[in-house]
Short mmCIF file of C-alpha atoms in Angstrom, two decimals:
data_model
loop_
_atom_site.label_atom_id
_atom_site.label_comp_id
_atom_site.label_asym_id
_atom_site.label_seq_id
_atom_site.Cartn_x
_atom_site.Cartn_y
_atom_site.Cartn_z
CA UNK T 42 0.00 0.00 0.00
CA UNK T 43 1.74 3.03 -1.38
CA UNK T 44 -1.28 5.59 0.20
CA UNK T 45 1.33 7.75 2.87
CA UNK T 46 2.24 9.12 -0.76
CA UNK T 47 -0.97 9.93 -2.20
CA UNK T 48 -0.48 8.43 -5.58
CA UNK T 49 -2.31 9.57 -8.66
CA UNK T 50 -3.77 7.29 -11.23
CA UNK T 51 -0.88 7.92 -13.85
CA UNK T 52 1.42 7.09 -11.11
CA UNK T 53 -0.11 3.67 -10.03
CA UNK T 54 -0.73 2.85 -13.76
CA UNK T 55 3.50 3.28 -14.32
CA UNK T 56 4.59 1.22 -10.64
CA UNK T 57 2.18 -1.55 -11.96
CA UNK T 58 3.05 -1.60 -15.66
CA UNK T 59 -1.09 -0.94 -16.14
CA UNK T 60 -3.00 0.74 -18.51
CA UNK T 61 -4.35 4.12 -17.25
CA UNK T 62 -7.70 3.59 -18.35
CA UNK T 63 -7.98 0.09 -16.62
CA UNK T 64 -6.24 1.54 -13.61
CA UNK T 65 -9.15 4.27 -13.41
CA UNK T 66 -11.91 1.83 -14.12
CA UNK T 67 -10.54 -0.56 -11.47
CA UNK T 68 -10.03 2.52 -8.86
CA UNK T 69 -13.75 3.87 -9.42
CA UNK T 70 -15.06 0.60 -8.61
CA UNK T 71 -13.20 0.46 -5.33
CA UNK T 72 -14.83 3.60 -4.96
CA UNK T 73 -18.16 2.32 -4.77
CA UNK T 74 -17.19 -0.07 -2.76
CA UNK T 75 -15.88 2.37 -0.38
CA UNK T 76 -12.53 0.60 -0.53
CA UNK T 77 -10.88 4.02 -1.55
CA UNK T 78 -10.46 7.44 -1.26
CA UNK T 79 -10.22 9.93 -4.40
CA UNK T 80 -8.97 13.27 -4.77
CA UNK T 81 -9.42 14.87 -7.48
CA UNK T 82 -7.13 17.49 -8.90
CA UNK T 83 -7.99 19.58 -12.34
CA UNK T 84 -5.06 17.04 -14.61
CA UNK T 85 -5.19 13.64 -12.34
CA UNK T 86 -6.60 11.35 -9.62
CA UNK T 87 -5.25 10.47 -6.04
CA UNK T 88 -5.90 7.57 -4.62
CA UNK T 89 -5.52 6.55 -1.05
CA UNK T 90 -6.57 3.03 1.12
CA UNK T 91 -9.63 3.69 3.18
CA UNK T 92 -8.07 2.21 6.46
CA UNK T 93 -5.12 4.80 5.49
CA UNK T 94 -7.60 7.56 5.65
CA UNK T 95 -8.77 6.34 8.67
CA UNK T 96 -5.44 5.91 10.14
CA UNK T 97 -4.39 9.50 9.22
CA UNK T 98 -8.58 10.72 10.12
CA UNK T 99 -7.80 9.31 14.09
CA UNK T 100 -4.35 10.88 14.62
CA UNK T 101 -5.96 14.48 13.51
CA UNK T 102 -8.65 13.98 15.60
CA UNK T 103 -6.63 12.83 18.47
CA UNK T 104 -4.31 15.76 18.24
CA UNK T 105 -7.34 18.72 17.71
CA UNK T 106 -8.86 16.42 21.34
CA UNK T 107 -5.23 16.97 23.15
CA UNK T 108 -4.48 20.37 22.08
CA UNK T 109 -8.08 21.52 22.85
CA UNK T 110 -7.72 20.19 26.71
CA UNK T 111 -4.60 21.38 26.70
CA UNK T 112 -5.29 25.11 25.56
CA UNK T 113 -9.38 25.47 26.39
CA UNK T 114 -9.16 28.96 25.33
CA UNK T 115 -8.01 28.83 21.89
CA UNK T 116 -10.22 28.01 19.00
CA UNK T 117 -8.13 25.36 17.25
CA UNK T 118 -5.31 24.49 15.72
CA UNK T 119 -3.51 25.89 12.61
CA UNK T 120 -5.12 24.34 9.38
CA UNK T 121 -1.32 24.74 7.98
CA UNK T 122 0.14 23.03 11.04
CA UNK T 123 -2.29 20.07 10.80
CA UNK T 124 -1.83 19.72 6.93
CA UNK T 125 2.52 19.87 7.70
CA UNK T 126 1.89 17.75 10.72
CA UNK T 127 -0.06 14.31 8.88
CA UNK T 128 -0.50 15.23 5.35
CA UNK T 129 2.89 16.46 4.50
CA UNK T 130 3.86 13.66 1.90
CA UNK T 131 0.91 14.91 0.22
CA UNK T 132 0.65 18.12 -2.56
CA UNK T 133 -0.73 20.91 -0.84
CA UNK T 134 -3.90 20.87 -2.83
CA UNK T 135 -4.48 17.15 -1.91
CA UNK T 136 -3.68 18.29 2.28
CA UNK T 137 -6.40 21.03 1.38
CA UNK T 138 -8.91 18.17 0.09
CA UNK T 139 -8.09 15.79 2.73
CA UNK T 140 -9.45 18.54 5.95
CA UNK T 141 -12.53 19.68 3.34
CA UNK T 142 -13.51 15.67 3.23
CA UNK T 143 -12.78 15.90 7.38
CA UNK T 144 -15.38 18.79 7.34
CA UNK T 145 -17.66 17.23 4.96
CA UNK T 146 -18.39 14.26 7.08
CA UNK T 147 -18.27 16.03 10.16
CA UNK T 148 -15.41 15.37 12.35
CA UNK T 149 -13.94 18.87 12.43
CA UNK T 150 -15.08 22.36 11.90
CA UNK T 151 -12.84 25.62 10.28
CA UNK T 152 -12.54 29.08 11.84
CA UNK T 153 -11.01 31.58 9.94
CA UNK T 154 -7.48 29.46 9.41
CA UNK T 155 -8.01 27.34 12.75
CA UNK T 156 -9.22 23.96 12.75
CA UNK T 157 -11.12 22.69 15.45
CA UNK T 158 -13.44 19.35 16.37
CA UNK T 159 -16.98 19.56 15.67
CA UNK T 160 -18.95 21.46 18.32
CA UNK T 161 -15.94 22.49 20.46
CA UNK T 162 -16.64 25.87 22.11
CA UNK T 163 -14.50 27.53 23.90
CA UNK T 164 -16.13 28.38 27.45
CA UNK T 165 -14.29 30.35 30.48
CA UNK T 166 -14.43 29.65 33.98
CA UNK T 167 -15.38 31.67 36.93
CA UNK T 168 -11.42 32.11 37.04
CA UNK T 169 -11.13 33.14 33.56
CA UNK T 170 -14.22 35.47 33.25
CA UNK T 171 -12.44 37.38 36.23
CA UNK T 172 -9.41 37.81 34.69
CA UNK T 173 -11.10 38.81 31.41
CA UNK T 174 -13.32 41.43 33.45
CA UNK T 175 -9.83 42.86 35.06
CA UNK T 176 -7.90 42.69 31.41
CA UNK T 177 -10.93 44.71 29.76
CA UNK T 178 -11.08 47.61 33.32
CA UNK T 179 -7.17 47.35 32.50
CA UNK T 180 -7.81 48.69 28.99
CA UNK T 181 -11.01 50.81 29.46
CA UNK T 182 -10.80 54.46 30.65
CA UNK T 183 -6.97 54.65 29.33
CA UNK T 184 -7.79 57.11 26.45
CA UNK T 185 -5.83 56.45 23.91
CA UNK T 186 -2.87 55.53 25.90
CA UNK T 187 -3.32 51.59 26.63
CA UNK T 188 -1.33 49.49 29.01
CA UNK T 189 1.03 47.16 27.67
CA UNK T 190 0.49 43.47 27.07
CA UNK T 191 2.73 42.50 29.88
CA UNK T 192 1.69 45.02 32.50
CA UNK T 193 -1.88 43.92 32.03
CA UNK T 194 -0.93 40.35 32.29
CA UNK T 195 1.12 40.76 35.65
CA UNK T 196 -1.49 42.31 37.14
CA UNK T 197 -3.73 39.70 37.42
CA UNK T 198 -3.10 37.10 40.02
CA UNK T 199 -2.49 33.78 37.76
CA UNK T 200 0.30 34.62 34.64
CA UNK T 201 -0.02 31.97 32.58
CA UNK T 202 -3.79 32.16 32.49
CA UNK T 203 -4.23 35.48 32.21
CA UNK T 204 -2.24 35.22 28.76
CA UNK T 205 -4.45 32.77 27.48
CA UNK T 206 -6.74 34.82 28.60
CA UNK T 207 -5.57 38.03 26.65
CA UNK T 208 -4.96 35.86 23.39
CA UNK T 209 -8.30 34.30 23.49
CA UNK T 210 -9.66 38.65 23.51
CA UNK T 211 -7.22 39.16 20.81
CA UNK T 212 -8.56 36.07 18.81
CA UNK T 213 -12.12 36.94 19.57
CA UNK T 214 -11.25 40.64 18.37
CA UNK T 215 -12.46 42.55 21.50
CA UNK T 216 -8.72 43.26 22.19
CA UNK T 217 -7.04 44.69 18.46
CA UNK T 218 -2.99 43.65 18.40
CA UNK T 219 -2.28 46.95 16.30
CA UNK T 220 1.52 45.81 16.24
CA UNK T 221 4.00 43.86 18.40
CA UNK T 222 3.63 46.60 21.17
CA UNK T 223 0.51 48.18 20.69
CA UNK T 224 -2.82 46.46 21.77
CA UNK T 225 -6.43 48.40 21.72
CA UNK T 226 -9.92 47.45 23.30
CA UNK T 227 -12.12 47.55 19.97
CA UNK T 228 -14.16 50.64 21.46
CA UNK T 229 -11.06 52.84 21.94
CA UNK T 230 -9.97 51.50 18.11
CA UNK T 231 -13.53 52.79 16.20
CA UNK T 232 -13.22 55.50 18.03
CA UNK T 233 -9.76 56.38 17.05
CA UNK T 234 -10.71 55.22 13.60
CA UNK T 235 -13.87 58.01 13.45
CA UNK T 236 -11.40 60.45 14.24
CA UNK T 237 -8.85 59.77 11.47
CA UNK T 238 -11.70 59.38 9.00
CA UNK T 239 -13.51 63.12 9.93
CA UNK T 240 -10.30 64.58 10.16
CA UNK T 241 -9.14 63.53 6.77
CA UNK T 242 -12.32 63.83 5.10
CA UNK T 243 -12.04 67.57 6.47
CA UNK T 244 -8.62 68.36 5.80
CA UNK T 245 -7.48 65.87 2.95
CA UNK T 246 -4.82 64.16 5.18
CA UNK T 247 -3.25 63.94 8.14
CA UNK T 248 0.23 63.47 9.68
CA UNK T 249 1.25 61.40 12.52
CA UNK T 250 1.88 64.71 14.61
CA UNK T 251 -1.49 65.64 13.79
CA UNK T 252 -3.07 62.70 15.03
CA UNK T 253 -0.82 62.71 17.53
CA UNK T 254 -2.54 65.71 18.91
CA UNK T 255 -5.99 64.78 18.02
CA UNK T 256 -5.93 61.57 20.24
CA UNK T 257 -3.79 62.81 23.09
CA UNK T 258 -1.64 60.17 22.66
CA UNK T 259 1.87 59.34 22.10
CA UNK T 260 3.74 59.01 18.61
CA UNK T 261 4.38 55.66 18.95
CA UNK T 262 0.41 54.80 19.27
CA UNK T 263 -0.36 57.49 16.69
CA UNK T 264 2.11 55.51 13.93
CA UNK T 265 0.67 52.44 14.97
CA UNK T 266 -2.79 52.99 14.32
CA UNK T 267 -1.62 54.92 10.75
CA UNK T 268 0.27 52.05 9.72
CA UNK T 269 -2.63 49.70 11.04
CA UNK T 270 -4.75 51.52 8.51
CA UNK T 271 -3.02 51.54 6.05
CA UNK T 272 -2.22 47.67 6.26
CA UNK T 273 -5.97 47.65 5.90
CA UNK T 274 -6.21 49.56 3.30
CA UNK T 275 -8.18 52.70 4.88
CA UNK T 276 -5.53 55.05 4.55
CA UNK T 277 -2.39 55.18 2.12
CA UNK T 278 0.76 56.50 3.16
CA UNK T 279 2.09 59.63 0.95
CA UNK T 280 5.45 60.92 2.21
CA UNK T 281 4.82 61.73 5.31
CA UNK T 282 1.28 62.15 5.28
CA UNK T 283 -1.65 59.92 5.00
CA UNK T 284 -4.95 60.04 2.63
CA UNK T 285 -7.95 57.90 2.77
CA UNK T 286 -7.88 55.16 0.18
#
C-alpha cells in the first residue's frame, strides 16, 4: 500500500506496468465499494486506502482532542500546522482536500485558518471570566494611551492564564494587536478610527503629529494605528502624510 504518498492514477498505472484507463476503471469501482479514497485534482486522480484515511482521520482527531484540553481557550489548531503535521507527503492541494472531506463528514469544523473538532466551544471559567473582566477595566478608561500586554498580564493574580486569557480577547477581536507593542480594546480603536476618517475627510490628510494631537496620545500609538490603517487599506501612506484610500 503506497497511500502515505498519495499516488495519482498515472502514477499507479507506471509502478504496476497498467493501462491508465484500466487503472481508473478498477479505482472507481473500489470507490463504490468504499474501498478508496479519491482526490481529485484539475489534470489527475489520487488515490488513497480507506483504512489509510482512517489511520491518518484518528491521529488528527486525536491531536485537535489533546491540544483543545490542553489550551481550552483557543479556537483550534492551525489548518497549515495540521496539513505539515499528517498530510505532508501529500501536494498541498491534496492536504487542502483531505481537511474539506474531514469537514464534509463532520469530524472537524474551520474558523477563519483554525481547525477545530466539531462542536468544540471555547467556554471560560469563573477564574477566567475574572481575569477577562480585570484585562478589559485594565484597557477601558486609558484614552488612547493603553497598558502594555505585559503590564496587564502581571497584574492579574495567575500569569499563565491570564495570557491565554488576553490571546483568546485578541482572537475573539475585543482586544485589536495593532503591532508587536501596541494592543487596543475595539471601542477605543472605532473610536480612534472616526477620528482619522472626519479629520481627513475635512482636511485631505493627516500626519502622525497631527493625530498625535488629536488623540492625546503618544507618537508611537499614533504611527501604529496609521500604519494599522493603512495595512488595511483605509488610509495610504504619501510621504509623510496619510490620505484615505
Amino acid at each position: 500500500d503506497n497511500s502515505k504518498n498519495f499516488p495519482s492514477i498515472k502514477e499507479i498505472s507506471i509502478s504496476t506496468a497498467m493501462l491508465e484507463d484500466k487503472v481508473k476503471k478498477d479505482v472507481e469501482t473500489l470507490a463504490k465499494k468504499d474501498k478508496v479514497i479519491l482526490f481529485n485534482l484539475t489534470k489527475d486522480v489520487h488515490v488513497i486506502h480507506k483504512d489509510y484515511f482512517e489511520k491518518v482521520t484518528g491521529e488528527i482527531l486525536d491531536y485537535l482532542n489533546s491540544y483543545h484540553k490542553k489550551y481550552p481557550l483557543r479556537t483550534g489548531v492551525l489548518k497549515e500546522e495540521i496539513r505539515s503535521r499528517y498530510l505532508n507527503t501529500a501536494k498541498p492541494l491534496i492536504g487542502e482536500k483531505f481537511i474539506d472531506l474531514l469537514i464534509e463528514r463532520g469530524f472537524i469544523e474551520q474558523h477563519k485558518d483554525k481547525i477545530a473538532l466539531k462542536d468544540f466551544k471555547v467556554e471560560l471559567n469563573n477564574m477566567q471570566l475574572k481575569i477577562k473582566e480585570n484585562i478589559v477595566d485594565n484597557f477601558k478608561g486609558k484614552g488612547f494611551i493603553p497598558p502594555k500586554k505585559e503590564e496587564v498580564i502581571e497584574s492579574c493574580s495567575h500569569y499563565q492564564e491570564a495570557e491565554e486569557v488576553f490571546n483568546y480577547l485578541v482572537e475573539k477581536g475585543e482586544i485589536l494587536k495593532i503591532n508587536e507593542e501596541v494592543y487596543m480594546h475595539r471601542d477605543d480603536y472605532e473610536k480612534a478610527l472616526i477620528l482619522a476618517k472626519d479629520f481627513i475627510n475635512k482636511n485631505g490628510q493627516i500626519t502622525v503629529a497631527e493625530y498625535r494631537d488629536l488623540l492625546n496620545t503618544n507618537r508611537k500609538v499614533a504611527l501604529a494605528l496609521l500604519e494599522y490603517f493603512d495595512s488595511l487599506k483605509i488610509t495610504r501612506r504619501e510621504g509623510n502624510m496619510r490620505k484615505l484610500n
